[in-house]
Structures are given as C-alpha cells and as structure tokens.
PDB file of C-alpha atoms and ligand atoms in Angstrom:
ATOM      1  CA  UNK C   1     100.609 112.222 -10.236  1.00 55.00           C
ATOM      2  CA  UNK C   2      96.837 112.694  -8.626  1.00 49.00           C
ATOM      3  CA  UNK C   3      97.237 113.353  -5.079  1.00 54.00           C
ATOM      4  CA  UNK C   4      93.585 111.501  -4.803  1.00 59.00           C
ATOM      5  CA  UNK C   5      95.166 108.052  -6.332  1.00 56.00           C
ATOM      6  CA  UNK C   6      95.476 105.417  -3.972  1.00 60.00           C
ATOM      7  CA  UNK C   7      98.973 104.273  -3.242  1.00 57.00           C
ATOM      8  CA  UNK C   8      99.622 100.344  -3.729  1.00 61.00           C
ATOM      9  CA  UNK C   9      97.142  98.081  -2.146  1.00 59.00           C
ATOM     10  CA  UNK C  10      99.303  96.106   0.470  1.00 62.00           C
ATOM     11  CA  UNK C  11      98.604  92.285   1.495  1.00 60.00           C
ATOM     12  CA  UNK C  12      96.483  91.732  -0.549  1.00 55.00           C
ATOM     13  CA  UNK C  13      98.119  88.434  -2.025  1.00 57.00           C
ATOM     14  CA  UNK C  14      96.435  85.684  -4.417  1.00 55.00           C
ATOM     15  CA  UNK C  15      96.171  82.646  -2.129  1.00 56.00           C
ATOM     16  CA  UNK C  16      94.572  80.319   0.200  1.00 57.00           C
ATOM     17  CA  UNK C  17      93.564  83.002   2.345  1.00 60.00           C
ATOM     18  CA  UNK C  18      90.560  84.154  -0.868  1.00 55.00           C
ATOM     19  CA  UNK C  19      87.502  82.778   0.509  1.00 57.00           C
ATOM     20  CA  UNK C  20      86.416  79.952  -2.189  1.00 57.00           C
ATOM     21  CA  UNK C  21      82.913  80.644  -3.751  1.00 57.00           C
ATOM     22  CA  UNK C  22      81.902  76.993  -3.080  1.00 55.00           C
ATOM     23  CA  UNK C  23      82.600  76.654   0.732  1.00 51.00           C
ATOM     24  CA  UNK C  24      79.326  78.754   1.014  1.00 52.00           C
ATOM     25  CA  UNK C  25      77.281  75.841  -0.712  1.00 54.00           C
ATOM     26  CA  UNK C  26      78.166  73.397   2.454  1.00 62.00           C
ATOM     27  CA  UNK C  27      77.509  76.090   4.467  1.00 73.00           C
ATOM     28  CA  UNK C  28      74.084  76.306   3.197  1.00 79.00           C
ATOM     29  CA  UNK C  29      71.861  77.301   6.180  1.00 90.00           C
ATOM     30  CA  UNK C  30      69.237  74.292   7.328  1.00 92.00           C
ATOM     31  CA  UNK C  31      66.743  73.557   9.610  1.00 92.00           C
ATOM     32  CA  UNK C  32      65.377  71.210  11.628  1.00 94.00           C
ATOM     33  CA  UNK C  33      61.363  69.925  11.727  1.00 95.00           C
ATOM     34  CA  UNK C  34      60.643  67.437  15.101  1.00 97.00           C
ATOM     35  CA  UNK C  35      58.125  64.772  13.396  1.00 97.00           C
ATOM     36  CA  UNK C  36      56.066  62.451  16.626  1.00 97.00           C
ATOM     37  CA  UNK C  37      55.226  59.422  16.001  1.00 96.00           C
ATOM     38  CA  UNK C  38      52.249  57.282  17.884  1.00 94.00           C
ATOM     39  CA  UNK C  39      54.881  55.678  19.922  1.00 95.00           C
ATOM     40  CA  UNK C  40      55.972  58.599  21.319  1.00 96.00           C
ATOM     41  CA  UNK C  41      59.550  59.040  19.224  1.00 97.00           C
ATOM     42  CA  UNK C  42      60.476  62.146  18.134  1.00 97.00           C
ATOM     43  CA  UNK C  43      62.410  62.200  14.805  1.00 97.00           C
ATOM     44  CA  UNK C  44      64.803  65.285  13.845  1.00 97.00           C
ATOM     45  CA  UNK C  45      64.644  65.570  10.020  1.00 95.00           C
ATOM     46  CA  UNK C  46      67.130  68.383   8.676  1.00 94.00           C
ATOM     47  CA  UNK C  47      65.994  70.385   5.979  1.00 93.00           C
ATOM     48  CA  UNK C  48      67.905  72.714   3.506  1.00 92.00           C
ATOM     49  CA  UNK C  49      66.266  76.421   4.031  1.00 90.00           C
ATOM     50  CA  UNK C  50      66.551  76.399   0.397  1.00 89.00           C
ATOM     51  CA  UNK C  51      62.356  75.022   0.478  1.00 88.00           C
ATOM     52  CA  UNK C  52      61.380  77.901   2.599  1.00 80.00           C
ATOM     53  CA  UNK C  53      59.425  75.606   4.580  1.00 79.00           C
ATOM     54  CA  UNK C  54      57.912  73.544   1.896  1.00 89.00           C
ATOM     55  CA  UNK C  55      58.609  70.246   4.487  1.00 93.00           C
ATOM     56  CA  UNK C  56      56.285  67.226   4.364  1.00 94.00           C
ATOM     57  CA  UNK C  57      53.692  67.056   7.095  1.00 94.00           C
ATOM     58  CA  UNK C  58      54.587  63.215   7.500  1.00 95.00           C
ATOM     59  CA  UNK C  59      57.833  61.709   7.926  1.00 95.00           C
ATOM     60  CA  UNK C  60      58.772  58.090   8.460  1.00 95.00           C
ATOM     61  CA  UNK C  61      59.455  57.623  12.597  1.00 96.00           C
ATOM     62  CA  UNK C  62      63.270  56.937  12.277  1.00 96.00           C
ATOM     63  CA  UNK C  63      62.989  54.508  15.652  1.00 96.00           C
ATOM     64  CA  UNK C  64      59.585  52.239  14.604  1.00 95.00           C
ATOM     65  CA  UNK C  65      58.917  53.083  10.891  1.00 93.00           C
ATOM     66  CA  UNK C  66      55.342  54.593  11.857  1.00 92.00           C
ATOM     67  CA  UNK C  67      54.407  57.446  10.299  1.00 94.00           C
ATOM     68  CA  UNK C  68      55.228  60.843  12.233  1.00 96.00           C
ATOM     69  CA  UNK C  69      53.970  64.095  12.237  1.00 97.00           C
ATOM     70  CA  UNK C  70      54.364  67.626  13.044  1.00 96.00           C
ATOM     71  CA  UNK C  71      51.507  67.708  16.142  1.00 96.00           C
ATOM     72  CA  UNK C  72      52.887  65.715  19.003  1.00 96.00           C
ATOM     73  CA  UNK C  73      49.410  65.357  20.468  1.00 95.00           C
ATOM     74  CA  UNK C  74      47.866  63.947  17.372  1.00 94.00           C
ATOM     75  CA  UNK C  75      50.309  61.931  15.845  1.00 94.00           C
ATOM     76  CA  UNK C  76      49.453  60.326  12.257  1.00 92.00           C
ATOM     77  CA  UNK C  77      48.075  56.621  12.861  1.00 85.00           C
ATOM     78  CA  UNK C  78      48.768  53.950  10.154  1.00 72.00           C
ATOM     79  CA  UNK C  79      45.106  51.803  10.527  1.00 65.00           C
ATOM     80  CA  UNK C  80      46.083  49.017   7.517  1.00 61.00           C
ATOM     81  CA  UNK C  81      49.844  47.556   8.701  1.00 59.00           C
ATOM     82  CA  UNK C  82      51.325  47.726  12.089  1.00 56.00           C
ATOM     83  CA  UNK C  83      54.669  46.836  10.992  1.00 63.00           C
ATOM     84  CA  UNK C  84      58.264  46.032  13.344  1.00 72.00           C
ATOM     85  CA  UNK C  85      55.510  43.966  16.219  1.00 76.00           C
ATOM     86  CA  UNK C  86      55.247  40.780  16.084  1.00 79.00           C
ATOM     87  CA  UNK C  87      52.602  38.374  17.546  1.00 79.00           C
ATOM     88  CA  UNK C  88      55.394  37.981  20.817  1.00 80.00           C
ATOM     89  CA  UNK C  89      55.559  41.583  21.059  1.00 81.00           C
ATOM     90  CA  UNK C  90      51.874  41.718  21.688  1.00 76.00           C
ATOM     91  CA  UNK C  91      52.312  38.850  23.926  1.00 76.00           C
ATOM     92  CA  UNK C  92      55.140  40.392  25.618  1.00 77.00           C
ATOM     93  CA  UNK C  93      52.938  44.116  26.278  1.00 78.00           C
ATOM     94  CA  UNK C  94      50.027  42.307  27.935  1.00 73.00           C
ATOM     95  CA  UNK C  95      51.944  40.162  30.472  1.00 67.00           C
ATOM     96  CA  UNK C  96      54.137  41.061  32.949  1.00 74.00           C
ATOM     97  CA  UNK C  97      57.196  39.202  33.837  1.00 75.00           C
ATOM     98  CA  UNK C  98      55.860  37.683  36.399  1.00 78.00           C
ATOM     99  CA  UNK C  99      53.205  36.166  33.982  1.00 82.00           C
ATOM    100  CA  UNK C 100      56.070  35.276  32.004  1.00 81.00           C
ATOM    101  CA  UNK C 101      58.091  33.191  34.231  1.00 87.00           C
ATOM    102  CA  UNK C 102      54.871  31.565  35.320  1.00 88.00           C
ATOM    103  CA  UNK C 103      53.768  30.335  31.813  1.00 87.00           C
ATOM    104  CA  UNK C 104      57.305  29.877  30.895  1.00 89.00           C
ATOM    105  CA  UNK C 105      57.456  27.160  33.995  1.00 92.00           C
ATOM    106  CA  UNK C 106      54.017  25.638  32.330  1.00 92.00           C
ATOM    107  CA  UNK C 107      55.551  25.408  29.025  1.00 91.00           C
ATOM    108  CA  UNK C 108      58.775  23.435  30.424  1.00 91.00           C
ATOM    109  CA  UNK C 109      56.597  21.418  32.743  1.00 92.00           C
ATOM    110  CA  UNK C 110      54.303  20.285  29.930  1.00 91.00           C
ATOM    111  CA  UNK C 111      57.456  19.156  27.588  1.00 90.00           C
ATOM    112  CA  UNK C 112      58.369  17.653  30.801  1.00 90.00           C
ATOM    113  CA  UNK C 113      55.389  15.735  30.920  1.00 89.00           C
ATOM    114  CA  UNK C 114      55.536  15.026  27.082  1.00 85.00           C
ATOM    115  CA  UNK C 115      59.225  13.325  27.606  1.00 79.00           C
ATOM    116  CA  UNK C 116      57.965  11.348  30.345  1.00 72.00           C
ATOM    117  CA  UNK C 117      55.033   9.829  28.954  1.00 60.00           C
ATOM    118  CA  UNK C 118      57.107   9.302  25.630  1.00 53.00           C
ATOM    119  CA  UNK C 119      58.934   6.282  27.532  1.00 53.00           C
TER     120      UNK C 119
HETATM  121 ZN1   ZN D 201      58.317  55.862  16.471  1.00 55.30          ZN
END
C-alpha cells in the first residue's frame, strides 16, 4: 500500500546467468618476472599476485637449466657444475666447421690407414 515500495523486481531469474563465486579463483590476477640466464635465455615465470611480489631472485633457466636471475647484465653464474655441455660441445664451440671437416677427414684417413695396415 506504500507508494515508496518497489514494484516486483523483473528478470531477475535464478540461473546460469548468476556469476559463480569460484570463476573468480581462475581468474586470479598474475604476473610475470623475466629471469636471464648466463647464456643469454630469458625465462617467463608466472606468478600468482597473491605473494605481492615475494618471487625468488633465482629461477632455474627453462632452456639450459642454469640458474637465472632478475638482472640481465649480471646473470647468476653456477662455478661447481656446468651441466647440459658435454666434452663435444666444448669441442664443437672452439672449432669452426671448417676445422671440423678437416679433422673429421684426419680421423677417416687414419682408420683408413689402420684397415690397410691390418692386412
Ligand atoms: Zn639459459
């Protein structure tokens, strides 16, 4: 009978249209940190905003393994184990391919030499 009452509230229907309280946990907002390794990667690690950036200073180079950090011009260097390089790798940096071919003919002329002295 008040003339202030509202009348009846229209559309507003029970249904998928509610917005669901946990759709906002996925939505959660992030961030991203760039971590630089020695090599010169750069590794995107996604952080919830939740730690209010409480993120590690190191992160693990998600290309070589190496230890990466936050400064690209001072990366983090790992002095005990240089891990994912092999002795060939080493090889392989200090010649060129030139070098290569040439002590790849060696190689095959020496096990040449080895068959033919073997008979
Ligand atoms: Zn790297």
């Amino acid at each position: 009978m008040s003339a202030n009452s509202p009348g009846p509230i229209r559309g507003s229907k029970i249904g998928a249209s509610a917005p669901r309280p946990d759709s906002q946990v996925s939505d959660a907002p992030r961030f991203s940190v760039n971590y630089y390794c020695e090599n010169g990667h750069v590794t995107k690690a996604v952080f919830s905003a939740n730690i209010k950036g409480d993120y590690p200073e190191e992160w693990s180079c998600e290309k070589c393994g190496q230890p990466a950090g936050l400064d690209a011009e001072n990366p983090p260097v790992e002095p005990k184990t240089v891990p994912f390089k092999t002795h060939l790798d080493y090889v392989k940096e200090r010649r060129s391919d030139e070098d290569g071919e040439r002590i790849l003919d060696e190689a095959l002329d020496k096990l040449r030499n080895r068959f033919g002295r073997a008979r």
